[in-house]
Coordinates of C-alpha atoms in Angstrom, one line a residue:
V1 CA 24.4 16.6 45.1
T2 CA 24.2 19.3 47.8
S3 CA 21.5 21.5 46.3
V4 CA 18.8 21.5 43.5
E5 CA 18.6 24.7 41.4
R6 CA 16.3 25.8 38.5
D7 CA 18.1 29.2 38.1
S8 CA 21.5 29.1 36.5
R9 CA 22.4 32.2 38.5
Q10 CA 22.0 30.2 41.8
I11 CA 24.3 27.4 40.8
K12 CA 27.1 26.5 43.3
D13 CA 29.5 23.6 43.8
G14 CA 27.5 20.4 44.2
S15 CA 24.3 21.7 42.5
L16 CA 21.9 19.6 40.4
F17 CA 20.6 21.9 37.7
L18 CA 17.0 21.5 36.5
A19 CA 16.9 22.3 32.8
I20 CA 13.3 23.6 32.3
K21 CA 11.9 25.0 29.1
G22 CA 10.0 28.2 30.0
G23 CA 7.9 30.6 27.9
R24 CA 10.9 32.9 27.3
V25 CA 14.0 31.1 28.3
D26 CA 15.0 27.4 27.8
G27 CA 17.1 26.1 30.7
H28 CA 18.8 23.6 28.4
D29 CA 20.7 26.5 26.8
F30 CA 22.5 27.0 30.2
I31 CA 23.6 23.5 31.0
E32 CA 27.3 23.9 30.0
K33 CA 27.5 27.2 31.9
C34 CA 26.1 25.5 35.0
Y35 CA 28.8 22.8 34.7
E36 CA 31.4 25.5 34.7
Q37 CA 29.9 27.1 37.8
G38 CA 30.1 23.9 39.8
A39 CA 27.0 21.9 38.9
V40 CA 27.7 18.2 39.2
C41 CA 24.7 17.0 37.2
A42 CA 21.9 18.2 35.0
L43 CA 18.3 16.9 34.8
C44 CA 17.1 17.5 31.3
E45 CA 14.8 16.6 28.4
K46 CA 17.4 16.9 25.7
A47 CA 21.0 15.9 25.9
P48 CA 23.6 18.7 26.1
A49 CA 25.8 18.7 23.0
N50 CA 29.2 18.6 24.7
A51 CA 28.5 17.2 28.1
E52 CA 31.6 17.0 30.3
K53 CA 29.7 16.0 33.4
P54 CA 26.8 13.6 34.0
Y55 CA 23.2 14.4 33.0
I56 CA 20.0 12.5 33.6
L57 CA 17.8 12.4 30.5
V58 CA 14.0 12.3 31.3
P59 CA 10.8 12.8 29.3
S60 CA 9.8 15.7 31.6
T61 CA 12.1 17.6 34.0
L62 CA 9.2 18.8 36.0
D63 CA 7.7 15.4 36.5
A64 CA 11.1 14.0 37.3
V65 CA 11.9 16.6 40.0
K66 CA 8.5 15.9 41.6
D67 CA 9.3 12.2 41.8
I68 CA 12.7 13.0 43.3
A69 CA 11.1 15.3 45.9
K70 CA 8.6 12.7 46.9
A71 CA 11.4 10.1 47.4
Y72 CA 13.4 12.6 49.4
R73 CA 10.5 13.6 51.6
E74 CA 9.9 9.9 52.4
K75 CA 13.4 9.8 54.1
F76 CA 11.9 12.0 56.9
D77 CA 9.8 10.8 59.8
I78 CA 9.0 14.2 61.1
P79 CA 5.9 16.4 61.4
I80 CA 5.2 18.1 58.1
V81 CA 2.4 20.6 58.0
G82 CA 0.7 21.4 54.7
V83 CA -0.9 24.8 54.6
S84 CA -3.4 26.1 52.0
G85 CA -6.6 28.2 51.6
S86 CA -7.8 31.1 49.5
V87 CA -6.5 33.7 52.0
G88 CA -3.8 33.7 54.6
K89 CA -1.6 30.8 53.3
T90 CA 1.7 32.7 53.7
S91 CA 0.9 34.5 57.0
T92 CA -0.4 31.2 58.5
K93 CA 2.7 29.5 57.3
E94 CA 4.9 32.1 58.9
M95 CA 2.9 31.9 62.1
L96 CA 3.2 28.1 62.2
Y97 CA 7.0 28.5 61.6
A98 CA 7.3 31.0 64.4
V99 CA 5.4 28.7 66.8
L100 CA 7.0 25.3 65.8
S101 CA 10.5 26.9 65.9
Q102 CA 10.2 27.3 69.6
K103 CA 10.6 23.5 69.9
F104 CA 11.9 22.1 66.6
R105 CA 14.5 22.9 63.9
T106 CA 11.8 23.9 61.4
H107 CA 12.1 24.1 57.6
K108 CA 9.6 26.3 55.7
T109 CA 8.6 27.4 52.2
Q110 CA 10.7 30.4 51.1
G111 CA 9.0 33.2 49.2
N112 CA 6.2 32.1 46.9
L113 CA 7.6 28.6 46.1
N114 CA 4.2 27.0 46.6
N115 CA 3.3 25.5 43.2
E116 CA 4.2 22.3 41.3
L117 CA 7.8 23.5 40.9
G118 CA 8.1 25.5 44.1
V119 CA 7.0 22.7 46.4
P120 CA 9.5 20.1 45.2
L121 CA 12.2 22.7 45.4
T122 CA 11.1 23.4 49.0
L123 CA 11.1 19.8 49.9
L124 CA 14.6 19.2 48.3
A125 CA 16.0 22.2 50.3
M126 CA 15.0 20.5 53.6
P127 CA 18.2 19.9 55.6
E128 CA 18.8 16.4 56.8
D129 CA 18.6 17.5 60.5
A130 CA 15.1 19.2 60.1
E131 CA 12.8 18.2 62.9
A132 CA 9.6 19.7 61.4
A133 CA 8.5 21.4 58.2
V134 CA 5.8 23.9 57.1
I135 CA 5.0 23.6 53.4
E136 CA 2.7 26.2 51.7
M137 CA 0.6 24.7 48.9
G138 CA -0.9 26.9 46.3
I139 CA -3.1 26.0 43.4
S140 CA -5.3 27.5 40.6
G141 CA -7.0 24.4 39.2
F142 CA -8.3 20.9 39.9
G143 CA -5.8 18.1 40.3
E144 CA -2.9 20.4 41.3
M145 CA -3.4 19.9 45.1
E146 CA -3.5 16.1 44.6
R147 CA -0.1 16.2 42.9
L148 CA 1.3 18.5 45.6
S149 CA -0.1 16.3 48.4
R150 CA 1.5 13.2 46.8
M151 CA 4.9 14.8 47.3
V152 CA 4.3 16.5 50.7
Q153 CA 2.4 13.7 52.4
P154 CA 1.4 16.0 55.2
T155 CA 1.1 14.7 58.8
I156 CA -1.0 17.9 59.6
C157 CA -3.3 19.6 57.1
V158 CA -4.2 23.2 57.8
L159 CA -6.9 25.0 55.7
T160 CA -7.6 28.7 56.3
I161 CA -10.5 30.0 54.2
I162 CA -12.5 29.0 51.2
G163 CA -12.8 32.3 49.3
C164 CA -13.6 33.6 45.8
C165 CA -10.3 33.0 44.0
H166 CA -9.3 31.2 40.8
L167 CA -13.0 31.0 39.9
E168 CA -12.0 31.1 36.3
N169 CA -10.9 27.5 36.7
L170 CA -12.7 26.3 39.8
G171 CA -16.2 27.7 39.1
D172 CA -17.5 28.6 42.6
R173 CA -16.6 28.3 46.2
D174 CA -17.7 24.7 46.2
G175 CA -15.2 24.1 43.5
V176 CA -12.5 25.9 45.5
C177 CA -13.3 23.7 48.5
R178 CA -13.1 20.5 46.4
A179 CA -9.7 21.6 45.0
K180 CA -8.2 22.6 48.3
T181 CA -9.3 19.5 50.1
E182 CA -7.5 17.3 47.6
M183 CA -4.7 17.9 50.1
F184 CA -6.3 15.1 52.2
L185 CA -5.8 12.5 49.5
H186 CA -2.2 11.7 50.3
A187 CA -2.0 12.8 54.0
R188 CA -0.1 10.4 56.1
E189 CA -1.9 7.7 58.1
N190 CA -3.2 9.2 61.4
A191 CA -2.8 12.7 60.1
A192 CA -4.5 15.6 61.8
Y193 CA -6.8 18.1 60.1
I194 CA -6.9 21.7 61.4
L195 CA -9.7 23.6 59.7
N196 CA -11.3 27.1 60.0
G197 CA -14.6 26.4 61.6
D198 CA -15.9 29.9 60.9
D199 CA -15.8 29.1 57.2
D200 CA -19.1 27.7 56.1
K201 CA -17.5 25.2 53.7
L202 CA -14.8 24.0 56.0
G203 CA -17.0 24.0 59.0
A204 CA -19.3 21.5 57.3
I205 CA -16.5 18.9 57.2
H206 CA -17.0 16.4 60.0
D207 CA -14.9 13.5 59.0
V208 CA -11.6 13.3 57.0
N209 CA -10.1 9.8 56.4
G210 CA -11.9 8.6 59.5
T211 CA -10.6 11.5 61.7
E212 CA -12.6 14.3 63.2
P213 CA -11.2 17.7 62.3
I214 CA -9.9 20.2 64.8
F215 CA -11.7 23.5 64.3
F216 CA -10.3 27.0 65.0
G217 CA -11.8 30.4 64.5
L218 CA -13.1 33.5 66.2
S219 CA -16.4 32.0 67.2
E220 CA -16.5 30.2 70.6
K221 CA -18.1 27.2 68.9
N222 CA -14.6 26.2 67.8
R223 CA -12.3 24.2 70.1
Y224 CA -9.6 26.9 69.4
H225 CA -11.2 30.3 69.6
A226 CA -10.4 33.8 70.7
E227 CA -11.8 36.5 73.1
N228 CA -11.0 40.1 73.9
I229 CA -9.7 40.9 70.4
A230 CA -8.4 44.5 70.2
N231 CA -6.7 45.8 67.1
N232 CA -4.1 48.4 68.1
G233 CA -2.9 49.4 64.6
E234 CA 0.9 49.3 64.6
G235 CA 0.8 48.2 68.2
G236 CA -0.4 44.8 67.0
V237 CA -3.5 42.7 67.8
S238 CA -4.1 41.7 71.4
C239 CA -6.4 38.8 72.3
T240 CA -7.0 35.8 74.5
L241 CA -6.6 32.5 72.8
C242 CA -8.9 29.9 74.3
F243 CA -8.5 26.1 74.1
D244 CA -9.0 23.1 76.3
G245 CA -9.7 25.2 79.4
T246 CA -6.6 27.3 78.8
Q247 CA -6.7 31.1 78.3
L248 CA -3.6 32.5 76.7
D249 CA -3.1 36.3 76.5
V250 CA -1.0 37.3 73.5
V251 CA -0.1 40.4 71.4
I252 CA 0.4 39.4 67.8
P253 CA 2.9 41.8 66.1
A254 CA 0.9 42.4 63.0
I255 CA -2.1 44.4 61.7
G256 CA -5.5 42.8 61.0
S257 CA -7.8 40.7 63.2
Y258 CA -7.5 37.9 60.6
M259 CA -4.1 37.2 62.2
V260 CA -5.9 35.9 65.3
S261 CA -7.3 33.0 63.2
N262 CA -3.8 32.3 61.9
A263 CA -2.5 32.3 65.4
L264 CA -5.2 29.8 66.5
A265 CA -4.3 27.5 63.7
A266 CA -0.6 27.6 64.7
V267 CA -1.4 27.0 68.4
A268 CA -3.6 24.0 67.5
A269 CA -0.7 22.5 65.5
G270 CA 1.7 23.3 68.3
R271 CA -0.5 21.6 70.9
L272 CA -0.7 18.5 68.8
L273 CA 3.1 18.5 68.7
G274 CA 3.6 18.9 72.4
L275 CA 4.6 22.5 72.8
T276 CA 4.1 24.1 76.2
V277 CA 1.8 27.1 76.8
E278 CA 4.8 29.3 77.2
E279 CA 6.3 28.0 73.9
L280 CA 3.0 28.7 72.2
K281 CA 2.8 32.3 73.5
N282 CA 6.5 33.0 72.7
G283 CA 5.9 31.6 69.2
V284 CA 2.9 33.7 68.4
Q285 CA 4.6 36.8 69.6
A286 CA 7.7 36.0 67.5
Y287 CA 5.7 36.2 64.2
K288 CA 7.2 38.3 61.4
T289 CA 5.5 39.4 58.2
V290 CA 7.2 38.7 54.9
G291 CA 7.5 40.7 51.7
S292 CA 4.6 42.9 50.5
R293 CA 2.0 41.3 52.8
A294 CA 0.4 43.7 55.2
N295 CA 3.7 45.4 55.7
V296 CA 3.3 48.8 57.4
I297 CA 5.7 51.6 56.2
N298 CA 5.9 55.0 57.8
T299 CA 7.2 57.5 55.2
G300 CA 7.3 60.4 57.6
R301 CA 4.3 62.1 56.1
L302 CA 1.9 59.2 55.9
R303 CA 1.5 55.5 56.6
V304 CA 1.4 52.8 53.8
I305 CA 0.0 49.3 54.2
D306 CA 2.0 47.5 51.5
D307 CA -0.2 44.5 50.7
C308 CA 0.3 44.3 47.0
Y309 CA 1.5 40.7 46.7
N310 CA -1.9 39.4 45.6
A311 CA -5.6 40.0 45.9
N312 CA -9.1 38.4 45.7
P313 CA -12.4 39.7 47.1
T314 CA -11.9 37.9 50.4
S315 CA -8.4 39.2 51.0
V316 CA -9.2 42.7 49.9
S317 CA -12.2 42.9 52.3
A318 CA -9.9 41.7 55.1
S319 CA -7.3 44.4 54.2
I320 CA -10.0 47.1 54.2
D321 CA -11.0 45.9 57.7
S322 CA -7.4 46.3 58.8
L323 CA -7.1 49.7 57.2
Q324 CA -10.1 51.0 59.1
N325 CA -8.4 50.1 62.4
F326 CA -6.1 53.0 61.9
G327 CA -7.0 56.5 63.0
G328 CA -7.2 59.5 60.6
R329 CA -8.2 59.6 57.0
T330 CA -8.0 56.3 55.1
V331 CA -7.2 55.8 51.4
A332 CA -7.5 52.5 49.5
I333 CA -5.5 52.2 46.2
L334 CA -7.0 49.0 44.7
G335 CA -6.5 47.3 41.4
D336 CA -7.7 44.4 39.2
M337 CA -8.3 41.0 40.9
K338 CA -7.5 38.3 38.4
E339 CA -9.0 34.9 37.6
L340 CA -12.4 35.5 39.1
G341 CA -14.4 34.0 36.1
K342 CA -17.7 35.1 34.8
D343 CA -18.8 37.2 37.8
E344 CA -15.5 39.2 37.8
L345 CA -17.2 42.6 37.2
S346 CA -19.9 42.2 39.9
L347 CA -17.2 40.9 42.4
H348 CA -15.2 44.0 41.8
F349 CA -18.3 46.2 42.2
D350 CA -19.2 44.5 45.5
T351 CA -15.6 44.9 46.8
G352 CA -15.8 48.6 46.0
R353 CA -19.2 48.8 47.8
Y354 CA -17.7 47.1 50.8
A355 CA -14.9 49.7 51.0
K356 CA -17.6 52.5 50.9
D357 CA -19.8 50.8 53.5
K358 CA -16.8 50.4 55.8
G359 CA -16.1 54.1 55.6
V360 CA -12.9 54.3 53.6
N361 CA -12.5 58.0 52.9
L362 CA -11.0 57.7 49.4
V363 CA -10.8 54.8 47.0
L364 CA -8.5 55.0 44.0
A365 CA -8.8 52.2 41.4
V366 CA -6.4 51.2 38.6
G367 CA -7.0 48.7 35.8
P368 CA -9.8 47.7 33.3
L369 CA -11.7 45.5 35.8
A370 CA -11.3 48.1 38.6
T371 CA -13.6 50.5 36.8
E372 CA -16.4 48.5 38.6
L373 CA -14.5 48.7 41.9
A374 CA -14.4 52.5 41.6
R375 CA -18.1 52.6 40.7
G376 CA -19.0 50.5 43.7
A377 CA -17.0 52.7 46.0
D378 CA -17.9 56.0 44.5
G379 CA -14.2 56.4 44.0
M380 CA -11.8 57.5 41.3
W381 CA -10.6 55.4 38.4
F382 CA -7.3 55.6 36.6
E383 CA -6.3 53.8 33.4
S384 CA -2.7 53.1 34.5
I385 CA -0.3 53.3 37.4
E386 CA 1.4 56.2 35.7
A387 CA -1.9 58.2 35.4
L388 CA -2.5 57.6 39.1
K389 CA 1.1 58.6 40.1
H390 CA 0.6 61.9 38.3
E391 CA -2.4 62.7 40.5
L392 CA -1.3 61.3 43.8
P393 CA 0.5 64.5 45.1
D394 CA -2.9 66.3 45.0
L395 CA -4.9 63.3 46.4
L396 CA -2.9 62.2 49.4
Q397 CA -2.6 64.2 52.5
D398 CA -0.2 64.2 55.5
G399 CA -1.4 61.8 58.1
D400 CA -3.2 59.5 55.7
T401 CA -3.1 55.7 56.0
V402 CA -2.9 54.2 52.5
L403 CA -3.7 50.6 51.6
V404 CA -2.1 49.4 48.4
K405 CA -3.5 46.1 47.1
A406 CA -4.1 44.3 43.8
S407 CA -3.3 41.1 42.0
H408 CA 0.5 40.6 41.7
S409 CA 0.5 41.0 37.9
M410 CA -0.8 44.6 38.4
Q411 CA 2.7 45.5 39.7
F412 CA 1.4 47.7 42.5
E413 CA 4.8 47.6 44.2
K414 CA 5.6 50.5 41.8
I415 CA 2.9 52.6 43.6
T416 CA 4.3 51.7 47.0
A417 CA 7.8 52.7 45.8
Y418 CA 6.5 56.0 44.4
I419 CA 4.8 56.9 47.7
K420 CA 7.9 56.0 49.7
D421 CA 10.1 58.2 47.5
N422 CA 7.8 61.2 47.3
F423 CA 6.0 61.5 50.6
T424 CA 8.9 61.6 53.1

């Protein structure tokens, strides 16, 4: 076996095919096709009718691949960084990757493969010559992180922020904190814990498995903190990273002051792993954003901050802060934030009010929950993306900076594409 694939379209010579029954498609229907395309084996819950190649019959394909991933991970005696938090998981993962890659052959989570199927696929894709790995771990309920941690067995645990997300399942921020810190349950012996000391929940943790956490954050109370922060819009964020008597001047090639915290977390991990100050600086400045996450697009007539991968009140507020660092008129196109539980309407209203208080010139909201967002912002509400697109030519002006952000299921990438195509 040279690769493990869940998608029959990705099968190549040497693949192990995971036959998983989904809501719309049953992978078992594709086993014979995968054999033809080069798969050497299938992991499945029901035997293929005319199997010409080996298959492994198991009660649960998902449980089996998690066991396989755990066993494969245990073949490696390398630093493995587990990353989670309500906001900034992916950007912190990418920053850690940029920094650790200055010294090590580093493996990382691709795309959004951070759940109970994505994490084992990430682990099983780790090349045998990997010298370090950064694994993003995402959850929406209790018990999930414990199962992810059992596979990953991190040697360094990084937590970014405890925010208002998945409250439908986790109840409140205390619940979010309990769920996220399940990561610690299967951390390797002598693991290090790098936590955001500016977060009231994480900052209150003083002992993890007999180890004192390493705190990072903007406040100088943290061992790793920052000074002289200047947000230069598309010119990046300049700052001085301060730690252990060292002052490191860097320019982070991204928008948003929250990236400073991400850089501090990565520098803390890099110091633990023996990187030089020069390697740390080069790593931070080699950061690259991925996908629809705070990606700045200049269309010719206006500027779009494409940040429509996901949203919760904490991340939207951070994006509004970034929006307001740009000159000229600012527009926020915001949509429903999902899985916020019983207080979802008030959380949408408060997010709209935050945009208004920060001075966003125009807030355009889409979706049933976003009616409250529009009300809090004194903005405009639209029932659908199509209704919004119909009005956008009259609402947007040359020179605007436009933030586009909502939960992924809202499909706001359609709005970004429309603006790119019609405002050049």
